[in-house]
XYZ file of C-alpha atoms in Angstrom:
240
model
C -0.369 -0.070 -0.154
C 1.176 3.712 -1.367
C 2.230 5.605 2.066
C 1.939 9.458 2.171
C 4.423 11.463 4.392
C 2.598 15.089 2.878
C 2.440 17.159 6.438
C -0.089 19.613 6.500
C 0.437 23.423 6.616
C 2.091 23.723 10.419
C 1.845 20.314 11.564
C 4.927 19.233 13.666
C 7.943 17.038 11.986
C 7.466 14.901 15.810
C 4.902 14.786 18.647
C 5.264 13.141 21.787
C 2.289 12.418 24.391
C 3.316 11.360 27.166
C 6.719 9.315 27.213
C 8.148 7.564 29.259
C 10.600 4.814 29.350
C 12.204 2.896 32.347
C 15.017 0.119 31.375
C 14.135 -3.446 32.438
C 16.427 -2.160 35.822
C 14.525 -0.120 36.875
C 15.805 2.677 35.413
C 13.791 5.623 34.180
C 15.298 7.137 31.344
C 12.728 9.564 30.199
C 10.035 11.195 32.232
C 6.326 11.602 30.787
C 8.021 13.237 27.994
C 5.683 15.887 25.896
C 6.891 17.995 22.790
C 6.092 18.637 19.515
C 9.284 20.156 16.760
C 7.447 21.251 13.754
C 9.597 21.670 10.120
C 12.615 24.233 9.695
C 13.112 23.906 13.637
C 16.916 23.736 15.066
C 15.819 22.550 17.861
C 18.497 21.891 20.778
C 17.746 19.448 23.432
C 20.338 20.327 25.992
C 21.216 18.291 29.989
C 24.110 17.124 31.918
C 24.883 13.784 30.783
C 22.707 10.930 31.128
C 19.186 12.757 31.263
C 18.067 11.152 28.894
C 19.238 13.497 25.340
C 20.180 9.716 23.607
C 17.600 7.765 24.999
C 14.905 10.144 23.770
C 16.927 10.218 20.003
C 16.624 6.096 19.698
C 13.348 6.655 21.147
C 13.007 8.802 17.393
C 15.364 6.440 15.224
C 13.298 3.412 16.083
C 16.340 1.899 16.943
C 14.639 2.375 20.886
C 10.643 1.754 21.859
C 9.448 3.835 24.429
C 7.809 2.388 27.385
C 4.235 4.208 27.286
C 3.479 6.870 25.209
C 2.751 8.413 21.533
C 5.812 9.705 18.875
C 4.766 10.245 16.139
C 6.595 11.818 12.819
C 6.465 12.691 10.112
C 3.027 11.531 10.059
C 3.593 8.447 11.202
C 2.279 7.179 14.772
C 5.897 4.417 15.117
C 4.390 3.564 18.859
C 1.776 1.625 17.281
C 1.637 -2.565 17.719
C 2.637 -3.586 14.667
C 4.219 -0.332 12.912
C 5.906 -1.793 10.249
C 7.311 1.781 7.991
C 10.349 1.513 10.002
C 12.864 1.723 6.717
C 10.325 4.987 5.616
C 10.805 6.666 8.751
C 14.640 5.914 8.026
C 14.898 7.103 4.297
C 13.895 10.864 6.100
C 15.767 11.034 8.723
C 18.989 11.753 9.451
C 21.860 10.019 12.290
C 25.023 11.537 13.704
C 25.589 9.028 16.629
C 28.396 10.352 19.119
C 30.856 7.683 17.705
C 30.482 8.154 14.054
C 29.308 4.463 13.215
C 31.699 4.910 10.167
C 32.978 1.612 8.400
C 36.469 1.117 8.309
C 37.707 -1.147 5.976
C 36.166 0.922 3.700
C 37.019 4.909 2.033
C 35.437 8.740 2.224
C 33.331 7.845 -0.561
C 32.681 4.338 -0.258
C 31.252 5.309 3.269
C 28.430 7.773 3.035
C 27.743 6.439 -0.325
C 26.668 3.136 1.118
C 23.961 5.154 2.295
C 22.306 5.582 -0.264
C 23.023 1.724 -1.428
C 21.014 1.058 1.449
C 18.260 2.242 0.374
C 17.958 0.560 -3.315
C 20.454 3.756 -5.076
C 22.273 2.246 -7.528
C 26.456 1.961 -6.599
C 27.239 4.500 -9.546
C 24.806 6.970 -8.689
C 25.316 7.061 -4.741
C 29.007 7.167 -5.231
C 28.044 10.788 -8.074
C 26.300 11.801 -4.930
C 28.422 10.721 -2.189
C 30.868 13.379 -4.009
C 28.494 16.213 -4.268
C 27.720 16.028 -0.567
C 31.224 16.006 1.023
C 31.690 18.901 -0.771
C 29.423 20.234 0.345
C 31.163 19.509 4.272
C 34.478 20.760 2.416
C 35.813 16.611 1.675
C 35.439 16.277 -1.538
C 39.365 15.928 -1.472
C 39.575 13.631 0.511
C 37.307 11.137 -0.752
C 39.507 8.510 -1.982
C 41.307 8.411 1.493
C 41.011 5.964 4.235
C 38.515 6.345 7.347
C 41.751 6.657 9.277
C 43.837 8.979 7.566
C 41.131 11.095 8.990
C 40.819 13.691 11.993
C 38.305 13.098 14.710
C 37.046 16.985 12.613
C 37.211 14.746 9.942
C 35.098 11.797 10.280
C 32.423 13.885 11.418
C 32.485 15.682 9.287
C 31.852 12.294 6.998
C 29.236 11.611 9.779
C 27.251 14.461 8.850
C 27.432 13.550 5.370
C 27.092 10.415 4.905
C 23.415 11.307 7.510
C 22.768 13.594 4.642
C 23.006 12.224 1.319
C 19.600 11.141 0.840
C 18.537 14.876 1.570
C 16.188 13.567 4.371
C 13.797 16.312 6.036
C 15.085 15.366 9.351
C 18.089 14.966 11.293
C 18.736 13.658 14.478
C 22.424 14.548 15.731
C 24.074 13.254 19.875
C 26.232 15.522 20.673
C 28.092 15.657 17.342
C 30.522 18.532 18.843
C 31.097 16.373 21.841
C 34.729 15.686 21.646
C 36.701 18.565 18.603
C 37.787 21.083 19.914
C 36.436 25.411 18.953
C 37.362 25.217 16.151
C 36.490 21.377 14.750
C 32.992 22.544 16.349
C 32.763 25.969 14.640
C 32.723 24.095 11.499
C 30.369 21.017 11.944
C 27.742 23.764 13.581
C 28.219 25.391 10.155
C 27.491 22.720 8.640
C 24.380 21.585 9.967
C 23.295 25.260 9.900
C 23.627 25.836 6.761
C 21.488 22.559 5.667
C 18.710 24.393 7.855
C 18.954 27.121 6.157
C 18.378 25.099 3.117
C 14.892 24.079 5.061
C 16.739 20.718 6.977
C 14.772 20.879 10.306
C 17.821 19.850 13.213
C 16.724 18.338 16.171
C 21.055 18.070 18.461
C 21.678 17.242 21.820
C 24.306 18.546 23.677
C 25.007 19.231 27.497
C 27.453 22.063 26.143
C 25.609 24.899 27.158
C 28.259 27.453 25.679
C 27.450 26.209 22.772
C 23.881 26.760 23.053
C 24.284 29.969 23.983
C 26.538 31.465 20.782
C 23.588 29.546 18.128
C 20.526 31.669 19.217
C 18.219 28.317 18.876
C 14.754 26.387 20.579
C 16.515 24.469 23.889
C 14.151 21.752 25.080
C 15.569 20.689 28.189
C 15.962 17.886 29.573
C 16.634 16.776 33.757
C 16.487 13.268 35.534
C 14.580 11.811 32.337
C 11.802 15.175 32.497
C 11.220 17.943 30.438
C 12.171 20.929 33.039
C 12.028 23.640 30.238
C 10.675 24.498 26.471
C 11.994 27.856 24.690
C 9.540 29.489 22.016
C 10.494 28.087 18.745
C 8.978 31.384 16.576
C 12.562 32.676 15.404
C 14.410 29.064 14.167
C 12.687 28.610 10.510
C 14.289 28.367 8.084
C 13.971 30.375 5.303
C 12.095 27.077 3.030
């Protein structure tokens, strides 16, 4: 059956309603989270280590299921029993993990192209798209290099390129600048902001309060798995 992903005007791209996550050890990672994020927003998920930021992003990417509550992404009710559209969801959602998760035995270009190949694109087209996106993140001249030859900042740029190569409307970034120096952090943020300005919705989890102060975007703050503060998103929309 054909599945439509067209969002209505002013319809949230992400909705969470009373979402909680408790692990078998009885550790409560998230408690009664309700929030909305709209297309074109750049939103920080902030809070100290262990507050539930990563768990929230993993739920949004269908890498984990909440214990209770409802989650709607791209108009799809992903928490309904029998939800089978994880493949379509992930085609429309880019993910950047803190540990990059790059393929060590492949070149820079092959790492990025892999994201297109796994959704059925031919290798030639996938490699061409990878080259284009690597140009946008400033790594075109490194595309044939081994991952081992790259600095941490360059590896993070590869991870971002891989997340964005299929032009998803939504990107989830978990501590993308966590292990980077100040200059590289600035470069990575400018790449994400550039894609945001062109219409991509960005949700970025970070415990770096300095980063949040520097960039005037919407902030959703977590503490001990609870939502304690959420600023308005009215001024964060992208230009398109």
